[in-house]
Short mmCIF file of C-alpha atoms in Angstrom, two decimals:
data_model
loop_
_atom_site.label_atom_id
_atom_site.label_comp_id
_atom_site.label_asym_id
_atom_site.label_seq_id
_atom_site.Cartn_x
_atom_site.Cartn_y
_atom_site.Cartn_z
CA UNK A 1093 99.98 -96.56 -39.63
CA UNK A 1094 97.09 -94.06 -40.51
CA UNK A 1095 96.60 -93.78 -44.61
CA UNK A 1096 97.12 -90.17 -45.76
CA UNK A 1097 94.94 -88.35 -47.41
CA UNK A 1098 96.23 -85.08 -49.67
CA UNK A 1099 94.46 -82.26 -51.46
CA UNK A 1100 94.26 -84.10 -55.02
CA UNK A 1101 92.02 -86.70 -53.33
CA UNK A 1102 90.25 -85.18 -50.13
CA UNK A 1103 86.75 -84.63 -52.05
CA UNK A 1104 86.56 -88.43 -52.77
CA UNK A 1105 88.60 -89.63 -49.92
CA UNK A 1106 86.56 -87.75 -47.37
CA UNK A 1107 83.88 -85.55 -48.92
CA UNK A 1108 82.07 -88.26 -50.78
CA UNK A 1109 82.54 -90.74 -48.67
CA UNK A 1110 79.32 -92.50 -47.38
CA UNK A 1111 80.37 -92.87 -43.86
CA UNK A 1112 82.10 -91.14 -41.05
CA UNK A 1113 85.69 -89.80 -41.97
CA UNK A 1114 87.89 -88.76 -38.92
CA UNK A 1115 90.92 -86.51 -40.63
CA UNK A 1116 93.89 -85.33 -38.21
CA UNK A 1117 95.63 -82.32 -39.63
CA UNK A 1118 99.87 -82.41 -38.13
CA UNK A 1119 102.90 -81.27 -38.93
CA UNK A 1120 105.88 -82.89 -38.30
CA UNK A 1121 107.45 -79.73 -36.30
CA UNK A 1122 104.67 -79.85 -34.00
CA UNK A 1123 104.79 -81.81 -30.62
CA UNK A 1124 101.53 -82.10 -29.56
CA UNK A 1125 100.75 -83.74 -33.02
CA UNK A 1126 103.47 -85.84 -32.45
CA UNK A 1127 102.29 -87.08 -29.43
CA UNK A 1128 98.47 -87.19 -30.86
CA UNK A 1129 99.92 -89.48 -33.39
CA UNK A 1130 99.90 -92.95 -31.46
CA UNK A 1131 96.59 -91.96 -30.60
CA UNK A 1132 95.45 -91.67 -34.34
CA UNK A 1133 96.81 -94.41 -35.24
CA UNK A 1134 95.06 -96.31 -32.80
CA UNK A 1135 91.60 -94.79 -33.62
CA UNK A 1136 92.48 -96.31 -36.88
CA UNK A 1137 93.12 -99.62 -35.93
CA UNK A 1138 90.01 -99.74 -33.47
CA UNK A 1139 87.08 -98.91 -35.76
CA UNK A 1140 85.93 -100.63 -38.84
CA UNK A 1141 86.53 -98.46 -41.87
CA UNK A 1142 82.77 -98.67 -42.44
CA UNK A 1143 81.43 -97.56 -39.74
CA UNK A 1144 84.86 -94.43 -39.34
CA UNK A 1145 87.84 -94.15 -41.53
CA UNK A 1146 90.77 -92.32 -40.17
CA UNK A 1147 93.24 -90.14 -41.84
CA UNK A 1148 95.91 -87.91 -41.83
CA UNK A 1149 96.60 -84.87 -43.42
CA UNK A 1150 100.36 -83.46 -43.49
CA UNK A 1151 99.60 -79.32 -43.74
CA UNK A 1152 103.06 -78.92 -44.79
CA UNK A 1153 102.66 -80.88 -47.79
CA UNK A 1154 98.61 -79.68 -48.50
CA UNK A 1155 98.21 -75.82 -48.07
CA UNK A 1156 94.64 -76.13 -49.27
CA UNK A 1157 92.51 -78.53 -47.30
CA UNK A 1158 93.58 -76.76 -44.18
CA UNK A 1159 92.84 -73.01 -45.31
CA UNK A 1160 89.37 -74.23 -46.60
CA UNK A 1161 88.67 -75.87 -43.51
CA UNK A 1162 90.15 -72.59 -41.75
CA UNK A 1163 92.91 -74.51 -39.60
CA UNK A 1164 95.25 -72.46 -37.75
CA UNK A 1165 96.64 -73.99 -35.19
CA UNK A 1166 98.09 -78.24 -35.29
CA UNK A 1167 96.70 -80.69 -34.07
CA UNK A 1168 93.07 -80.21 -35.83
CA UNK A 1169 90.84 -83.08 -35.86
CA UNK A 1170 87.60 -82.59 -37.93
CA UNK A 1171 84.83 -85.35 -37.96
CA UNK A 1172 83.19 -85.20 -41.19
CA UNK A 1173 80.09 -86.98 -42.64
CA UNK A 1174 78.52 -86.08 -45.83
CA UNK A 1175 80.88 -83.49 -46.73
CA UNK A 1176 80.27 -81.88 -43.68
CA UNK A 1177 81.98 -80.94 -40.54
CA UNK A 1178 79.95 -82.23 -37.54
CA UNK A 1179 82.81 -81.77 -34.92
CA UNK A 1180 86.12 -80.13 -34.45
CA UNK A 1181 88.65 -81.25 -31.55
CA UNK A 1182 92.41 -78.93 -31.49
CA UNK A 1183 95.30 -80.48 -29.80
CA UNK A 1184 96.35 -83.39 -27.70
CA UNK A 1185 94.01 -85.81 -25.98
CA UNK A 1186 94.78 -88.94 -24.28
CA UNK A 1187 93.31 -92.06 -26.12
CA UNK A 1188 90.05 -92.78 -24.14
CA UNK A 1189 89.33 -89.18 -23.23
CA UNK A 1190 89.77 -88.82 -27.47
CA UNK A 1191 87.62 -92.17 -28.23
CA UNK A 1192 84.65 -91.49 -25.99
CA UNK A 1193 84.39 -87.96 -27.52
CA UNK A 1194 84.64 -89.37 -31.32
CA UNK A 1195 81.92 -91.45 -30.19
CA UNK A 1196 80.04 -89.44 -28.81
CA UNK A 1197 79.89 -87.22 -31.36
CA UNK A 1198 79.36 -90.78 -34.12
CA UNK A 1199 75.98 -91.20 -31.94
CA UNK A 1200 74.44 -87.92 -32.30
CA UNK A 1201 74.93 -87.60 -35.73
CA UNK B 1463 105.84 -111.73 -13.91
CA UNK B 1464 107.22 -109.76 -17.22
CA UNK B 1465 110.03 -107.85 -17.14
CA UNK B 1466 111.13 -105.84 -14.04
CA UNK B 1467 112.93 -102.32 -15.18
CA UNK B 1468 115.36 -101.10 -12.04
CA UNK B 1469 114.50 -98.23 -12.97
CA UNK B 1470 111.06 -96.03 -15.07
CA UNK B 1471 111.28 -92.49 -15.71
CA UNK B 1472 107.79 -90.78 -16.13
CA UNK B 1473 108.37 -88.15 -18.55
CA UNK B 1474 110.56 -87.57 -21.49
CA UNK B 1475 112.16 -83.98 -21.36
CA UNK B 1476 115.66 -82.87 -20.56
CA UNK B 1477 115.51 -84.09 -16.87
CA UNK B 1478 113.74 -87.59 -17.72
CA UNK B 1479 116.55 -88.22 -20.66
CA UNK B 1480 119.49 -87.46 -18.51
CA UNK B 1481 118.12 -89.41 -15.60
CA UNK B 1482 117.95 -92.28 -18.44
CA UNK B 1483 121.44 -91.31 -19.73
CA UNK B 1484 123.37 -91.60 -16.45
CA UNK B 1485 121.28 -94.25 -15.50
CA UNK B 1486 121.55 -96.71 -18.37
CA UNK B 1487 125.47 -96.08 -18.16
CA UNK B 1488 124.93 -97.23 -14.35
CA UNK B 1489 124.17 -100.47 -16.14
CA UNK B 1490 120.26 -99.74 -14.71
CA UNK B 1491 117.48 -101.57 -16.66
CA UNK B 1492 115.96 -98.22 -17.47
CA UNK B 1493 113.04 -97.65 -19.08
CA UNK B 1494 111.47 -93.69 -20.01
CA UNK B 1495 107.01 -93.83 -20.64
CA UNK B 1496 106.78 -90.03 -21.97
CA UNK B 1497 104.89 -88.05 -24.35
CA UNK B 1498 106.62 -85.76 -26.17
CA UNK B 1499 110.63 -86.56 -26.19
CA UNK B 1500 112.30 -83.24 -25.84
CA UNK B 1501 109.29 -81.67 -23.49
CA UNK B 1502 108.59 -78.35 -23.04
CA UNK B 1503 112.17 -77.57 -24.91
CA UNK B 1504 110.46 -78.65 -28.23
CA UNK B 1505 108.06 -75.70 -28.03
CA UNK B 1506 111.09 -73.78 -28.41
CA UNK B 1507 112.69 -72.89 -32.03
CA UNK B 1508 115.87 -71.88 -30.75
CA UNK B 1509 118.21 -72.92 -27.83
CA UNK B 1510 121.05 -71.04 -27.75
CA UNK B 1511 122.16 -71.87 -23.75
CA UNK B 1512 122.91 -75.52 -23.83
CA UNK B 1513 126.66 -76.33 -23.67
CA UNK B 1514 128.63 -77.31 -26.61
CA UNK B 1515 125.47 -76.53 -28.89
CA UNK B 1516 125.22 -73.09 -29.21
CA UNK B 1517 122.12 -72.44 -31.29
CA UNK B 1518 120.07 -75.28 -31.94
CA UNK B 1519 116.24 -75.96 -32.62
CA UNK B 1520 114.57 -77.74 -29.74
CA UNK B 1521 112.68 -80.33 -31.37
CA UNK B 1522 116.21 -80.99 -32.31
CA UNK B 1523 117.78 -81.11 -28.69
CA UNK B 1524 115.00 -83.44 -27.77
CA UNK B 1525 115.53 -85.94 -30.25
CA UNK B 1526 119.17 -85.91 -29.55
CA UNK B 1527 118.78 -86.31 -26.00
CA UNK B 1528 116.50 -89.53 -26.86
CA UNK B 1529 118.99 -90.85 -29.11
CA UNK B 1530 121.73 -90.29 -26.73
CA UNK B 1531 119.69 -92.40 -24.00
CA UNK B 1532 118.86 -94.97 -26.25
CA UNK B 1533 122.85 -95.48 -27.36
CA UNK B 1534 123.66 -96.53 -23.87
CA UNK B 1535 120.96 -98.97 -23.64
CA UNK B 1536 117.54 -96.79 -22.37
CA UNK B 1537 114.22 -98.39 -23.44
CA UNK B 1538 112.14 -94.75 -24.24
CA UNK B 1539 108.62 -95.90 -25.06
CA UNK B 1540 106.08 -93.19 -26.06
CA UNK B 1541 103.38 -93.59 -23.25
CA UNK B 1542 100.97 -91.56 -20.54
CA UNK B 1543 101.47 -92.92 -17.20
CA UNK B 1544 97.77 -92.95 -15.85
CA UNK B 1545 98.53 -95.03 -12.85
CA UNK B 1546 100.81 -96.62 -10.58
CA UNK B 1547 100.26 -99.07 -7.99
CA UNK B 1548 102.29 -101.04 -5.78
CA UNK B 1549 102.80 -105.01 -6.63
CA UNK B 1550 105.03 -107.54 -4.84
CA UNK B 1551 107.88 -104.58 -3.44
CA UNK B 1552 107.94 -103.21 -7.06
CA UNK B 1553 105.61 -100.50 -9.16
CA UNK B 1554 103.06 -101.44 -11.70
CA UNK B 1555 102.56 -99.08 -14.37
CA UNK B 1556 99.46 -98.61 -16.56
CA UNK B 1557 99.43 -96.36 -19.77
CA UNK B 1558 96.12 -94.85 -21.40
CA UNK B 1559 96.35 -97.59 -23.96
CA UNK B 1560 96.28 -100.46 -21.35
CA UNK B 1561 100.04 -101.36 -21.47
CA UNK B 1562 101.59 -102.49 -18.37
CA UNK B 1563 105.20 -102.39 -17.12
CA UNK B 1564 106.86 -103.12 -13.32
CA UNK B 1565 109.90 -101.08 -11.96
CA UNK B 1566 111.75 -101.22 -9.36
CA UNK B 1567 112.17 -97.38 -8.71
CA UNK B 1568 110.37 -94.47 -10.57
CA UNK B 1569 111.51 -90.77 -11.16
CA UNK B 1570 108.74 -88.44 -11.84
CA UNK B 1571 109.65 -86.06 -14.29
CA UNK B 1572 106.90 -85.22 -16.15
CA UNK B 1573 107.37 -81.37 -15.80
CA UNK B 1574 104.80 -78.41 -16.52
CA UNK B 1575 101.76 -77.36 -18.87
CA UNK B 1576 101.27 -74.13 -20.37
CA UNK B 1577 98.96 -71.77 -18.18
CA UNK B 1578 95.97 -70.50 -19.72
CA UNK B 1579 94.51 -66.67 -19.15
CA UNK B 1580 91.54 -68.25 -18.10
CA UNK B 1581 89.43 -66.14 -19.80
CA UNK B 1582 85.76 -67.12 -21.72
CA UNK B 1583 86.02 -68.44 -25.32
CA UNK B 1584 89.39 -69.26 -24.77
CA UNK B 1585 88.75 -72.42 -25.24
CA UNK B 1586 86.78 -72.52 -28.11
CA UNK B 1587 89.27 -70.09 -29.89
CA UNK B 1588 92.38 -72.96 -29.40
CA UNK B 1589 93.18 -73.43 -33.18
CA UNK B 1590 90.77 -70.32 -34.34
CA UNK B 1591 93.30 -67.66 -33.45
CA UNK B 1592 94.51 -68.61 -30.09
CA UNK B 1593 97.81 -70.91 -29.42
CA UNK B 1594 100.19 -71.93 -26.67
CA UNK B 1595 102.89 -73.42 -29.45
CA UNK B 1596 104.23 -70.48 -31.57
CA UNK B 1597 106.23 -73.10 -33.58
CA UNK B 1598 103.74 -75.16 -34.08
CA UNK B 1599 100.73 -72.77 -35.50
CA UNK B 1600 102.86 -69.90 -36.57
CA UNK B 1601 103.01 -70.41 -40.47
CA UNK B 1602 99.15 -70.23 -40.19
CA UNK B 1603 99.94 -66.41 -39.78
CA UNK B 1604 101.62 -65.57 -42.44
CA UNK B 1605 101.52 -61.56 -43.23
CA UNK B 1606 98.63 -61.46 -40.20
CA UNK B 1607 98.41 -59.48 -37.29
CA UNK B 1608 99.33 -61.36 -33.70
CA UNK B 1609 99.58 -60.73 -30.03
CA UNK B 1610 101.88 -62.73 -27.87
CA UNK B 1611 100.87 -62.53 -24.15
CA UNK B 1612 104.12 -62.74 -21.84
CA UNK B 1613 107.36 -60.91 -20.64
CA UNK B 1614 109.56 -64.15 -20.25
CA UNK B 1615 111.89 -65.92 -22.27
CA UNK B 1616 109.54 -67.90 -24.13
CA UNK B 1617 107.47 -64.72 -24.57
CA UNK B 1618 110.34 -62.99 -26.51
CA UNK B 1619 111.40 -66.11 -28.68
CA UNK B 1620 107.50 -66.97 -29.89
CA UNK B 1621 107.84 -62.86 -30.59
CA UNK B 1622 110.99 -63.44 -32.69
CA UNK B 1623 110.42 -66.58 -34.49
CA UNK B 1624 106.46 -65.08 -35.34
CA UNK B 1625 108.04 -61.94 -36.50
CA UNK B 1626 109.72 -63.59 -39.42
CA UNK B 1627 106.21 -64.90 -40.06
CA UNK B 1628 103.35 -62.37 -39.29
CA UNK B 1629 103.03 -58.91 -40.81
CA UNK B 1630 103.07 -57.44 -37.54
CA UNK B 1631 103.58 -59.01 -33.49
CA UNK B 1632 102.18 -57.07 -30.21
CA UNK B 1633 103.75 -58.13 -26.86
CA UNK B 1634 101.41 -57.41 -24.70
CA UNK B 1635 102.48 -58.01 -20.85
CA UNK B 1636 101.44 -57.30 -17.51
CA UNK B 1637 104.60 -55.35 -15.98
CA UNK B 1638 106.53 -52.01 -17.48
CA UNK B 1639 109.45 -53.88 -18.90
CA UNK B 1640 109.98 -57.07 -20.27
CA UNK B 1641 111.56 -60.19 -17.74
CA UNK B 1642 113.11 -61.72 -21.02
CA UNK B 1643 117.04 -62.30 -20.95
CA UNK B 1644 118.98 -59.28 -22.74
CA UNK B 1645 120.13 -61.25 -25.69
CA UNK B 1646 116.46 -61.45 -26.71
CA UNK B 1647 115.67 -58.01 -25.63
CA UNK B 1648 118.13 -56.84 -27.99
CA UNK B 1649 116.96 -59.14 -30.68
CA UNK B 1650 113.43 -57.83 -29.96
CA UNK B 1651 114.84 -54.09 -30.73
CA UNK B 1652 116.11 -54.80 -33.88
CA UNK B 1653 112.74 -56.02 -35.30
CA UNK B 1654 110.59 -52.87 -37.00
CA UNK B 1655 107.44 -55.01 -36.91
CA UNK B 1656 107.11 -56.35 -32.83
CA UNK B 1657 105.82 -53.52 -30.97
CA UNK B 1658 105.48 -53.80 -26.99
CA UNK B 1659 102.61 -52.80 -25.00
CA UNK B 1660 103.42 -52.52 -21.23
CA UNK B 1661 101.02 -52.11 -17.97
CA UNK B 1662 98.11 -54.35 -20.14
CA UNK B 1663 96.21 -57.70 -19.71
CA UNK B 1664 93.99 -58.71 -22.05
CA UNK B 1665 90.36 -59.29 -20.60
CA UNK B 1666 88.47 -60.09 -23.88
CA UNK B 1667 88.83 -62.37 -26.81
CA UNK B 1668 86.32 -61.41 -29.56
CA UNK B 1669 85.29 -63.03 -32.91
CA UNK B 1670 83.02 -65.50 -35.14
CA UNK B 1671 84.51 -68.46 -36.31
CA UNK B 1672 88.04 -66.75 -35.62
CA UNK B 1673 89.61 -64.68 -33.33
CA UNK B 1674 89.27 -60.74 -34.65
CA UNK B 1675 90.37 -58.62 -31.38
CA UNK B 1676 91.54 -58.55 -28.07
CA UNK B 1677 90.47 -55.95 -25.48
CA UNK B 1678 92.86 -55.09 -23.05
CA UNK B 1679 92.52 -53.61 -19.36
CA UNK B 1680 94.10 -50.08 -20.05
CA UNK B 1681 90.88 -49.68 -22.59
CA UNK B 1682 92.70 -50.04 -25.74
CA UNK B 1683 91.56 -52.72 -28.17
CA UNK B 1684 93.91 -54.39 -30.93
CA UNK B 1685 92.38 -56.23 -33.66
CA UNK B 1686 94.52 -59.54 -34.56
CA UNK B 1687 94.15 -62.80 -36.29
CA UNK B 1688 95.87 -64.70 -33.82
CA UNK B 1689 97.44 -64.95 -30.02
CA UNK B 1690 99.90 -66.62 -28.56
CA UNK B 1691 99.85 -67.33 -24.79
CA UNK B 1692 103.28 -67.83 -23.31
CA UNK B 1693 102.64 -67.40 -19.32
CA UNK B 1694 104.17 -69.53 -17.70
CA UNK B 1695 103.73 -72.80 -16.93
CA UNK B 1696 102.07 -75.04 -14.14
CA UNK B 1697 103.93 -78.51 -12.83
CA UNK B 1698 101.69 -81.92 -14.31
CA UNK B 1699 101.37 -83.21 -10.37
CA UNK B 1700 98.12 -85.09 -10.74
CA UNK B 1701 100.73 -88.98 -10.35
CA UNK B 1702 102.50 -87.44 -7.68
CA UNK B 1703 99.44 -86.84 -5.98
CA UNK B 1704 97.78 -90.06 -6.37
CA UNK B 1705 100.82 -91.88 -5.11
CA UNK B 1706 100.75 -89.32 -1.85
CA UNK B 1707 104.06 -87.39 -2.81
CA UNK B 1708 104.36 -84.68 -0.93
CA UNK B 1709 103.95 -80.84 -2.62
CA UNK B 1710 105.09 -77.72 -1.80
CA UNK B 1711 103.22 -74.84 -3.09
CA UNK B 1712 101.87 -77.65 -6.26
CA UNK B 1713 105.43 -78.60 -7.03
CA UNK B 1714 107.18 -81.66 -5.86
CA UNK B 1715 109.09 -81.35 -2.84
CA UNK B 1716 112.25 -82.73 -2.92
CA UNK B 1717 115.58 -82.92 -0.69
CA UNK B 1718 119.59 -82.51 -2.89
CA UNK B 1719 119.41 -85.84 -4.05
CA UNK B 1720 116.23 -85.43 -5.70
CA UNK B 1721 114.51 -87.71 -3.19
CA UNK B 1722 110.54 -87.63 -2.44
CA UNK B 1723 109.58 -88.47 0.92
CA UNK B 1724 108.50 -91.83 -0.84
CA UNK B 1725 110.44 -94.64 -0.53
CA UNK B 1726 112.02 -95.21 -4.39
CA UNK B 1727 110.30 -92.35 -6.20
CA UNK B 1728 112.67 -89.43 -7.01
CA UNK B 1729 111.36 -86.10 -8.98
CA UNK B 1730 113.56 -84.46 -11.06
CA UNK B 1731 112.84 -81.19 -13.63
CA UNK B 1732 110.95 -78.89 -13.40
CA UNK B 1733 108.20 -80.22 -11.16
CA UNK B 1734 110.51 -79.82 -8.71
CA UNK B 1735 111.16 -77.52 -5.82
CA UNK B 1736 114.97 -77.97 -6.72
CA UNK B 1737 117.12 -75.59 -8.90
CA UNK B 1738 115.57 -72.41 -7.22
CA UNK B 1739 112.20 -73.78 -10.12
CA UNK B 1740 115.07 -72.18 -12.95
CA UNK B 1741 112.83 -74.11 -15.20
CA UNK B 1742 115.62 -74.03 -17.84
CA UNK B 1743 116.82 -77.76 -19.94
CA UNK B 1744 120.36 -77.29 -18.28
CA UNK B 1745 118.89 -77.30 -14.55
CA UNK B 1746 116.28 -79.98 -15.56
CA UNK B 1747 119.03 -82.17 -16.80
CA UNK B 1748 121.31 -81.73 -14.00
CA UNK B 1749 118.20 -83.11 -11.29
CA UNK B 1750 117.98 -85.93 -13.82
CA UNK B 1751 121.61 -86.81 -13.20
CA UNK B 1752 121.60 -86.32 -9.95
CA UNK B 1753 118.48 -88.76 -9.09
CA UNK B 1754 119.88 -91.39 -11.25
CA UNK B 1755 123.42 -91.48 -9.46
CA UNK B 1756 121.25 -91.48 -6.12
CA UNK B 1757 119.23 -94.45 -7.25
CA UNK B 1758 122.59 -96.34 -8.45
CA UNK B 1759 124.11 -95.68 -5.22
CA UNK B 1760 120.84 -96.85 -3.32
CA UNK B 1761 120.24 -99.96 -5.90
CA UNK B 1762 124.53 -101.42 -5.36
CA UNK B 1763 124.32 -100.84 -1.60
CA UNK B 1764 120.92 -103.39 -1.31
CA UNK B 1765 122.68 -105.48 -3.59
#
């Protein structure tokens, strides 16, 4: 299972973090986030957490992480490295289609 | 060779969990590889034509529905079928995450996906304003300003259940009266704050980072925060066409007993040409039962 990550510990969970921090934003009321979420969870399992740590956000449970990052529609799936946002995906993928853009992305940066 | 299932549903809505029901009390092996369990009637808050449940949530439906299948013995695996071959007289099946499973007979039932307008920066606007899943996205709205694009039924309930939400809701839809079923018409009436704009399609989505306004084709523009498409839907074919099933005007063409014209693959929901395309869980479920008795039948009389 993909560690959560809340609004008391985003900035050092993902903000200062010194690598690349994938973090899905879901719901639990929201089917395509439920079916993004074997997908996640997979992306977590496949890469190192050196090289990209993966985590989930619940938006019903943190109301601020998601209005900062202007989220308004589930699933959102920011890339961030040094505090930044260098990509934003929205809704379902399938697992490779998801992995080869995450890495694409982890290459240009 | 691993386990051989008599019988895989490909999609896990209404028509693939009643296939799985009837089937699995058939004494079938049966295995369901879907997505989202529930389907397209999770995008829905509120159900209110089902029988015996007369107003419940569809997430809610969908999970029953899985539950119910599992009770009588159904395997339902979360899983995207991305391709099926033939092997030794039965089906190989291969998910996007490399997992492989063999069946005996298949029932494609992996139903429709939201149409889009098809208009530029639609795209890039999916989670900055625009949404096809007024449950899922509406709370982001709170005391804003949205459109919801459609006449239909789903129109009318992403109208309702974002009214309780938004400050104010636009339907904005192509004809001069709404398609919707009276029950939500009358719903509709009694809200102050949904107001319906007739004879208009919107042709522009403009913004920054978010979407600000929509222009529309009678000349008007309405600025919003946020729009909801509900326009139908188009039938998920792409299997059926790899395997050579044969369509009829994109949906799957099928005969009363749900058949294909391929040997031991039924379609049942609403990829379908059956149920006169009703599209509704109630019609969906009732192909699923029928395809499953079919297969039974055809599965005890090689036996």
């Amino acid at each position: 299972m993909t560690k959560k990550v809340t609004d008391q510990n985003f900035k050092e969970e993902v903000l200062e973090a010194e690598n690349y921090v994938l973090v899905d934003f879901w719901a639990g009321w929201c089917s395509p986030c439920k079916m993004l979420g074997p997908v996640i969870d997979k992306m977590a399992e496949e890469y190192d957490e050196e090289d990209l740590k993966v985590r989930k956000m619940n938006v019903d449970e943190n109301e601020k992480t998601p209005a900062q990052y202007n989220v308004s529609g589930i699933p959102t799936i920011l890339l961030f490295k040094d505090g930044e946002v260098v990509h934003k995906m929205v809704g379902f993928k399938p697992f490779k289609e998801f992995k080869a853009e995450v890495d694409k992305k982890l290459k240009e940066n | 060779m691993s386990k051989v299932y008599d019988l895989t549903v490909i999609g896990s809505g209404p028509a693939g969990l009643s296939a799985a029901i009837y089937a699995s009390r058939y004494n079938l092996k049966t295995l369901v590889l879907g997505m989202n369990q529930g389907g397209t009637i999770t995008d829905a808050h509120k159900v209110c034509n089902y029988p015996g449940l007369p107003e419940i949530s569809g997430p809610v439906l969908g999970e029953k529905m899985k539950e119910h299948a599992e009770k009588y013995g159904a395997e339902v695996k979360m899983g995207l079928v991305e391709d099926i071959e033939k092997e030794e007289g039965n089906f190989s099946l291969v998910t996007n995450l490399d997992e492989k499973y063999f069946s005996k007979k298949i029932i494609l039932a992996t139903g429709t996906k939201r149409r889009k307008l098809g208009l530029d920066g639609e795209d890039e606007f999916m989670g900055s304003g625009v949404s096809y899943c007024a449950t899922c996205d509406g709370k982001f709205f709170e005391d804003k300003i949205v459109g919801v694009v459609g006449g239909a039924n789903s129109a009318a309930t992403a109208a309702l259940y974002l009214a309780d939400i938004a400050e104010k809701v636009y339907i904005i839809y192509r004809r001069d009266k709404l398609r919707a079923v009276d029950a939500w018409k009358k719903e509709i009436d009694k809200k102050d704050n949904i107001e319906l704009i007739f004879n208009a399609n919107v042709v522009d989505l403009l913004g920054g980072d978010s979407l600000e306004q929509v222009k529309l084709d009678n000349g008007e523009s309405i600025d919003l925060q946020g729009l909801f498409i509900e326009i139908g839907s188009v039938p998920k074919t792409d299997l059926a066409k790899d395997l050579g099933v044969k369509l009829k005007n994109e949906y799957i063409d099928v005969d009363s007993k749900q058949r294909t014209n391929l040997d031991s693959i039924w379609a049942a929901g609403d990829i379908t040409t059956n149920s006169n395309k009703f599209k509704q869980a109630i019609t969906a479920s009732a192909e699923g039962a029928i395809a499953a008795n079919d297969i039974h039948k055809k599965i005890k009389s090689s036996n």
